[in-house]
mmCIF file of C-alpha atoms in Angstrom:
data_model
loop_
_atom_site.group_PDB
_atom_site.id
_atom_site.type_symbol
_atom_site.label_atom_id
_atom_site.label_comp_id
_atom_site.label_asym_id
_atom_site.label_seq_id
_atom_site.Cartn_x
_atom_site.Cartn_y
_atom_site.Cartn_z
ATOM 1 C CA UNK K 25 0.000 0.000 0.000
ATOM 2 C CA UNK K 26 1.109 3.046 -1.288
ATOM 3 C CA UNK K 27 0.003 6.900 0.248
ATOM 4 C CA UNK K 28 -1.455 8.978 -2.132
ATOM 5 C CA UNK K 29 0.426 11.988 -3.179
ATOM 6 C CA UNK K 30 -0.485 15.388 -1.531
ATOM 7 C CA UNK K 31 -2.486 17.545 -4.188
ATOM 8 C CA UNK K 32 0.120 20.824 -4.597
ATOM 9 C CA UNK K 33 -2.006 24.241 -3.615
ATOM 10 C CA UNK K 34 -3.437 25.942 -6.776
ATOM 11 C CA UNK K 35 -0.955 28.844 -5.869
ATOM 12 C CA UNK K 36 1.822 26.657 -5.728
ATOM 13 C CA UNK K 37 1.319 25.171 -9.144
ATOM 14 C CA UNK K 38 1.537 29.075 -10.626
ATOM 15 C CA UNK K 39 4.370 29.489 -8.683
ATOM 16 C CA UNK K 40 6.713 26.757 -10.102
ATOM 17 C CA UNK K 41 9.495 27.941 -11.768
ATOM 18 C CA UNK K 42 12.315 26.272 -13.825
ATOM 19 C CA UNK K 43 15.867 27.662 -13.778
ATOM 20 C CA UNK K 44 17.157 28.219 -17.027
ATOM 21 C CA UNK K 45 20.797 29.874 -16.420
ATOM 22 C CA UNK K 46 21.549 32.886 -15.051
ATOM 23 C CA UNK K 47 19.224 35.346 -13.795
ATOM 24 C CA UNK K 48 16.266 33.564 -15.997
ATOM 25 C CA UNK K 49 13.313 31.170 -14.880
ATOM 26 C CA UNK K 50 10.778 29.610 -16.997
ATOM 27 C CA UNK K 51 6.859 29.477 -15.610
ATOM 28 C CA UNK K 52 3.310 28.788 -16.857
ATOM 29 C CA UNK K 53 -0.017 30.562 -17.062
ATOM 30 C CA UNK K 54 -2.570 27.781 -15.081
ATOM 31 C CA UNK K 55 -6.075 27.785 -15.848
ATOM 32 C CA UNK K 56 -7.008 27.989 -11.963
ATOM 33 C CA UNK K 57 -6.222 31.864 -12.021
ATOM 34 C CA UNK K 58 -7.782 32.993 -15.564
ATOM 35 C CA UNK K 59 -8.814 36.706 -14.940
ATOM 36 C CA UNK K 60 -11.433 37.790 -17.859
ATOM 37 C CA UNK K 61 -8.409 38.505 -19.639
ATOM 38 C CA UNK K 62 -5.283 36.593 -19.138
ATOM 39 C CA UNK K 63 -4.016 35.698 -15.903
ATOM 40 C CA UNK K 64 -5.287 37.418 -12.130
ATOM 41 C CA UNK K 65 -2.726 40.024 -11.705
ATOM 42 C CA UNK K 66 -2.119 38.920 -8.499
ATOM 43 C CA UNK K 67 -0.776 36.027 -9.512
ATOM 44 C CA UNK K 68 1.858 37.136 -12.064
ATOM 45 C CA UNK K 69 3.009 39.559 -8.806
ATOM 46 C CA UNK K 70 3.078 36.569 -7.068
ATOM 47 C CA UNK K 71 5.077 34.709 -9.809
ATOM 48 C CA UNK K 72 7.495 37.772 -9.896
ATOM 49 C CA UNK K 73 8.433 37.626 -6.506
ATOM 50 C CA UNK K 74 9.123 34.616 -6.449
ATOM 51 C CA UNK K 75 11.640 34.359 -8.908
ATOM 52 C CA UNK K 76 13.782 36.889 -6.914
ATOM 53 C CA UNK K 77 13.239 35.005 -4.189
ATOM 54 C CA UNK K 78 14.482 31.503 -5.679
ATOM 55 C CA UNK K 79 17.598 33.288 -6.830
ATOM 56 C CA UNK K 80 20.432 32.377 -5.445
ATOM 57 C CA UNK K 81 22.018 35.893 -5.090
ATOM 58 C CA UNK K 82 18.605 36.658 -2.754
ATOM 59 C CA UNK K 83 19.501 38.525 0.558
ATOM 60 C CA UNK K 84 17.231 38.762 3.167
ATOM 61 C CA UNK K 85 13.504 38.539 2.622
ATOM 62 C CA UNK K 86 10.830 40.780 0.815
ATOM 63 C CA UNK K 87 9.413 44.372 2.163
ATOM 64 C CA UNK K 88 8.029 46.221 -1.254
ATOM 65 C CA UNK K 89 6.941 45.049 -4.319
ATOM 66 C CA UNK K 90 5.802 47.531 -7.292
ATOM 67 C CA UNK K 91 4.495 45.782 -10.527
ATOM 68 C CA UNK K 92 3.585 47.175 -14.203
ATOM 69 C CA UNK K 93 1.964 45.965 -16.314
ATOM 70 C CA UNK K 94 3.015 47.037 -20.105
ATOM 71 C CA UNK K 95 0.791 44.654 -21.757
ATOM 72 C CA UNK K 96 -1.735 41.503 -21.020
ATOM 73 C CA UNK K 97 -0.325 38.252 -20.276
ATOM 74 C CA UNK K 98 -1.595 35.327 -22.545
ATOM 75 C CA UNK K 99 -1.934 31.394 -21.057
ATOM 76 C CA UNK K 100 0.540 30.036 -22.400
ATOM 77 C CA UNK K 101 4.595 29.285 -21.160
ATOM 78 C CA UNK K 102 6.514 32.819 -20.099
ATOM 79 C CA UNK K 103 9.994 33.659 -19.017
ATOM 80 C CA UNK K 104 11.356 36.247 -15.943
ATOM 81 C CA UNK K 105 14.357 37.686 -15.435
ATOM 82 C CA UNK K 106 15.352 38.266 -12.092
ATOM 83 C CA UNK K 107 18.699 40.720 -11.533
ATOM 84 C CA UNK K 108 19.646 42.310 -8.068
ATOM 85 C CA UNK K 109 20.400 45.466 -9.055
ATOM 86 C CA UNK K 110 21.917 46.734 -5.670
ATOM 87 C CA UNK K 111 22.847 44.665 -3.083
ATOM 88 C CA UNK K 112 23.665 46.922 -0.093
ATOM 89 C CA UNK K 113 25.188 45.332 3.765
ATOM 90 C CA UNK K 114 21.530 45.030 4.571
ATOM 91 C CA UNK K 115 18.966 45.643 1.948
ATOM 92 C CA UNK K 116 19.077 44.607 -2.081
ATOM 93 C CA UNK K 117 17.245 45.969 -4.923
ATOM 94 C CA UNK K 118 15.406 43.568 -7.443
ATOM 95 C CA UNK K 119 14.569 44.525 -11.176
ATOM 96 C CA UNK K 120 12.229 41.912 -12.570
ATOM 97 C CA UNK K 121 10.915 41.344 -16.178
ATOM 98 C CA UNK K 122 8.301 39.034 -17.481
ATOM 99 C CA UNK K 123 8.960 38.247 -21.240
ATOM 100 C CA UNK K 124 6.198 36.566 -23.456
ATOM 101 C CA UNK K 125 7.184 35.400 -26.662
ATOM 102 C CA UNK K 126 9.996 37.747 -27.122
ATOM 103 C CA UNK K 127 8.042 40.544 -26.064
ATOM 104 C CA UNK K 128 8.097 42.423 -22.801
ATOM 105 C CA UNK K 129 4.582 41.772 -20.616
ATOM 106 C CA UNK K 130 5.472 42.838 -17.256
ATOM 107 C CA UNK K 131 7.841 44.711 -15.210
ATOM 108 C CA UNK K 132 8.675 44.909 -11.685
ATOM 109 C CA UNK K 133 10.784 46.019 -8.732
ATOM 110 C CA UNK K 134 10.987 44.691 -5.292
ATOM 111 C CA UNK K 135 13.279 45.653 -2.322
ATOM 112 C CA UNK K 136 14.575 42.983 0.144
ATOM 113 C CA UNK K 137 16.219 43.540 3.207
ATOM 114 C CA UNK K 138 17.613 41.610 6.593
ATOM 115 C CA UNK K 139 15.212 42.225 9.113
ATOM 116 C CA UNK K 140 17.033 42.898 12.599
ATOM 117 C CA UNK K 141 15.391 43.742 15.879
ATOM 118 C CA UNK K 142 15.147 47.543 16.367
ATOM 119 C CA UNK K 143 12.245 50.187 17.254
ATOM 120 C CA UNK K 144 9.126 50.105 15.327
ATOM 121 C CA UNK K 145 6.163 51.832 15.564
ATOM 122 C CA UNK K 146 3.107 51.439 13.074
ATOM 123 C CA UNK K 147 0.160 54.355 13.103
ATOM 124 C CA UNK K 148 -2.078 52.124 10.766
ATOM 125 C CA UNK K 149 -4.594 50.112 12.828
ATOM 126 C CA UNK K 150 -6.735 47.304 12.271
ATOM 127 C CA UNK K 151 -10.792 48.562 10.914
ATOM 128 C CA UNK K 152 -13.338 48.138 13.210
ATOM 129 C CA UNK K 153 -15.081 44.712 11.612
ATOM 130 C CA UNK K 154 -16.612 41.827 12.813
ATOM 131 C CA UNK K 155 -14.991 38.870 13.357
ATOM 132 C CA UNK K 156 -14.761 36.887 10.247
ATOM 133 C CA UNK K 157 -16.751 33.880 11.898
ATOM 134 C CA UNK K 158 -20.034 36.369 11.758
ATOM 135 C CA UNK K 159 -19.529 37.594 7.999
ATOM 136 C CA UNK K 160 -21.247 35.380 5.424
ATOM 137 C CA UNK K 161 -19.230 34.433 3.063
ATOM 138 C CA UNK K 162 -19.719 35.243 -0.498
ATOM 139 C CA UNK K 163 -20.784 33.497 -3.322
ATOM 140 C CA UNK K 164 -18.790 32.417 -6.468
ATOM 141 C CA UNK K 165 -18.433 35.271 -9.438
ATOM 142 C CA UNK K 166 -19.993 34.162 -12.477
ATOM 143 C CA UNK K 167 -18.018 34.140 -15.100
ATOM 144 C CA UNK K 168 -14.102 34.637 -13.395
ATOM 145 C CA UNK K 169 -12.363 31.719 -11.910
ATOM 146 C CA UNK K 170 -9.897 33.810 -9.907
ATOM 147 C CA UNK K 171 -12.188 34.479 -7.131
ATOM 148 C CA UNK K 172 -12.897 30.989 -6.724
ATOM 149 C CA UNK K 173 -8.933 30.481 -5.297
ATOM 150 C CA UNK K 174 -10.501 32.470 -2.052
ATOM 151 C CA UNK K 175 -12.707 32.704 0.371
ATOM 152 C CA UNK K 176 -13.995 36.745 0.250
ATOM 153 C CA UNK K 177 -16.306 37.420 3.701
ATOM 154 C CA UNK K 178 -17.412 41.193 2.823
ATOM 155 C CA UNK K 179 -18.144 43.395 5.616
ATOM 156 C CA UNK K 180 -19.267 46.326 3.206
ATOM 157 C CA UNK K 181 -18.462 46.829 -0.701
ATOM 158 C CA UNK K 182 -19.169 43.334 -2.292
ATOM 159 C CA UNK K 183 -19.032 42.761 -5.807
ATOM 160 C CA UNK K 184 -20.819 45.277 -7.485
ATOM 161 C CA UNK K 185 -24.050 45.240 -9.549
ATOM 162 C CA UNK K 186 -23.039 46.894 -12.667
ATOM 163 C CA UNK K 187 -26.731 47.115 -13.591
ATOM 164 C CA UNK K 188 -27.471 49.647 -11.076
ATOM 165 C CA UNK K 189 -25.965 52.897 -12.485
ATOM 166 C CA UNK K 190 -26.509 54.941 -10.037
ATOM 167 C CA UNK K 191 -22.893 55.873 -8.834
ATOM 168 C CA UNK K 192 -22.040 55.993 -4.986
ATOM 169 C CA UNK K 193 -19.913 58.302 -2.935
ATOM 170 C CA UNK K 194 -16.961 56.378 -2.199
ATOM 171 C CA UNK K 195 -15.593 53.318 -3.463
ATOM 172 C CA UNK K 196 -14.411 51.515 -0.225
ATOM 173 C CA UNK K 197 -14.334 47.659 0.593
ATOM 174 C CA UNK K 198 -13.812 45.938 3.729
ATOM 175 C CA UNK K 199 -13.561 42.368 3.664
ATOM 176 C CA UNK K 200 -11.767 38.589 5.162
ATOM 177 C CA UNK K 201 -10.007 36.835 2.675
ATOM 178 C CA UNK K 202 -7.708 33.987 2.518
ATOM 179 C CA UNK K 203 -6.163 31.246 0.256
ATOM 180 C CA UNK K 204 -9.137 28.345 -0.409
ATOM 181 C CA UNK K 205 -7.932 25.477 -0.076
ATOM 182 C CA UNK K 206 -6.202 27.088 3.263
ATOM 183 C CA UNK K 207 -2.270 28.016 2.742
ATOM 184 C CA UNK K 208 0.400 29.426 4.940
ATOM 185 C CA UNK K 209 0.407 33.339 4.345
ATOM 186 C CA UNK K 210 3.768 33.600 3.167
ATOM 187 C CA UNK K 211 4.757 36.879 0.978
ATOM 188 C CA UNK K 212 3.930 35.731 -2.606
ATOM 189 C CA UNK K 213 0.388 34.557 -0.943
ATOM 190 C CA UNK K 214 0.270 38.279 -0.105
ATOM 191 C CA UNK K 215 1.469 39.702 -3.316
ATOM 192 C CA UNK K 216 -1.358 38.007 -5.008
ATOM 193 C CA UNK K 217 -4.006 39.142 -2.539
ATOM 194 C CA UNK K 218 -2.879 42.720 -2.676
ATOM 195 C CA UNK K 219 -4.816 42.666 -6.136
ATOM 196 C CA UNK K 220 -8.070 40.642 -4.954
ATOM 197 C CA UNK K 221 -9.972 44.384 -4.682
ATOM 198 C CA UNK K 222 -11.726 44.593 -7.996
ATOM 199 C CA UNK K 223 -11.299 47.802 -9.788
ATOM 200 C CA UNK K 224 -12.741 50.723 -7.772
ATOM 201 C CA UNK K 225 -14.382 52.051 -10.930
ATOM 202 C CA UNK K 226 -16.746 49.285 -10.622
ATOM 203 C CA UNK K 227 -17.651 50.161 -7.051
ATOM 204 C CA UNK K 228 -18.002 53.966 -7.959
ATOM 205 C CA UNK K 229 -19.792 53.680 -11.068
ATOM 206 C CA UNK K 230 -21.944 50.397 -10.672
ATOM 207 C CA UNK K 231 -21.683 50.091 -14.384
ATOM 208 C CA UNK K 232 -19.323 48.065 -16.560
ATOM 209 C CA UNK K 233 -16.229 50.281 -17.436
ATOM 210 C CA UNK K 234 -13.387 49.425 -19.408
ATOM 211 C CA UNK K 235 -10.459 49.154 -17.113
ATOM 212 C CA UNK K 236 -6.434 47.762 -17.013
ATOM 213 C CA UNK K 237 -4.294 47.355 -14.031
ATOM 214 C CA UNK K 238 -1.549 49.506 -14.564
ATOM 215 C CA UNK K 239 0.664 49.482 -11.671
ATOM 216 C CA UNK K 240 0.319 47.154 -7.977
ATOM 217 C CA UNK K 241 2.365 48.899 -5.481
ATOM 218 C CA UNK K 242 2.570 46.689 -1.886
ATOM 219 C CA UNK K 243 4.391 46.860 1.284
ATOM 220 C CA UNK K 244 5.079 43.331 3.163
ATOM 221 C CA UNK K 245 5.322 43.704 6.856
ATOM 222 C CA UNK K 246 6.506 41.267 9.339
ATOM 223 C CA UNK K 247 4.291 38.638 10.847
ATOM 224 C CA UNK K 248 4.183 36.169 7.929
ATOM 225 C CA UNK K 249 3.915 33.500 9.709
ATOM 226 C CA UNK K 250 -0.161 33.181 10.308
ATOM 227 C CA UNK K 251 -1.742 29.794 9.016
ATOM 228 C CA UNK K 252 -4.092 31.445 7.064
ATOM 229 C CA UNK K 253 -7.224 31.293 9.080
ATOM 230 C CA UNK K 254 -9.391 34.459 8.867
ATOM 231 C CA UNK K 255 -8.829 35.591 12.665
ATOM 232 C CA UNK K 256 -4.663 35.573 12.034
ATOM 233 C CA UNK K 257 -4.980 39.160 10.092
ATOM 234 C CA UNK K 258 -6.230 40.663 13.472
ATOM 235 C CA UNK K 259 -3.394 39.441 15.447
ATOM 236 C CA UNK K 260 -1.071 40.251 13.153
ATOM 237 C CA UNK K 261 0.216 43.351 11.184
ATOM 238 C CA UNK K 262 0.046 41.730 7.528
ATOM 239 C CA UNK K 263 0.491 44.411 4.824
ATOM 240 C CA UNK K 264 -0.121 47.687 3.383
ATOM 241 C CA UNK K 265 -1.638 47.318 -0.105
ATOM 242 C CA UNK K 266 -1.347 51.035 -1.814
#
């Protein structure tokens, strides 16, 4: 009797990367994260960061990550390269590229650094929800299989009715989210859910709107070490998604 193998996490399947010499990695598109257009953003962040952080020149771990996008990702086999373009005594500066056929689809930059104890003090605080056992959580998106990699418990700002119209005065959301099936929170994890807010022109306007990601600016803080479960974000200081 044999065991049966362990199925690999949806993210961890669009994470895998082949080294293919220096500074280069080979990855693939998986059908799991199809956005209505290519790829979820979040993943190809994801993807990004972790090809600086499979390089062997990597020092320390990851506190920003800034992706661009200069054109849409197809499904389909893509290459990164991955150079440090500063490495300093304590912090190292990543320049990332995401080539499709040739052709440049996606840049990025990302700063590690060594974390060492020293003073800290953080002004953001954690909103006033409810605990993410007494938000319902909500159902599947037609037509987008991206969403279904989560579970989303919206406190306000849900997915929007683009019927509606009318437009509202602000375009906030407040919501629980995390990996489904459950995953360690680890920093690509993060990268990726740094773009689960759908574009705030669909919470404004409540109509359909042609939109494109241009830019996903993040800042990874410490406390990566949750498992996951909803109630881990409030005892820990996760991110800053800008």
């Amino acid at each position: 009797m044999t065991d049966a193998p362990i199925p690999v996490h949806p993210l961890d399947q669009a994470l895998h990367l082949a080294p293919l010499g220096e500074h280069r990695f080979r990855g693939e598109t998986t059908a799991p994260w199809a956005n209505m257009v290519g790829p979820f953003g979040g993943v190809t962040a994801a993807v990004l960061l972790r090809a600086a952080m499979d390089h062997p020149e990597r020092l320390g771990d990851p506190l920003a990550l800034t992706v661009d996008d200069a054109g849409p990702v197809a499904a389909g086999a893509f290459e990164i390269e991955a150079r440090p373009a500063r490495t300093n005594r304590g912090t190292q500066h990543w320049s990332l590229v995401q080539l499709q056929g040739g052709q440049l689809a996606t840049t990025a930059t990302a700063v590690f650094a060594v974390r060492r104890d020293t003073w800290s003090a953080s002004e953001l605080t954690m909103p006033e929800v409810p605990p993410a056992a007494q938000v319902a959580i909500a159902a599947p998106r037609q037509g987008l299989e991206w969403p279904n990699r989560y579970e989303m418990r919206f406190v306000e700002g849900g997915w929007p009715d683009l019927e509606a119209g009318d437009e509202l005065p602000d375009s906030r959301t407040a919501m629980w989210i995390r990996d489904l099936p459950e995953r360690p929170l680890d920093a690509p994890a993060l990268a990726a859910i740094c773009d689960a807010f759908y574009p705030r022109v669909f919470r404004r306007r409540r109509r359909f709107t042609p939109i494109g990601t241009v830019s996903i600016p993040g800042r990874l803080l410490p406390g990566l070490t949750g498992t996951g479960r909803p109630d881990a974000a409030r005892r820990q200081q996760l991110s800053l998604c800008l």
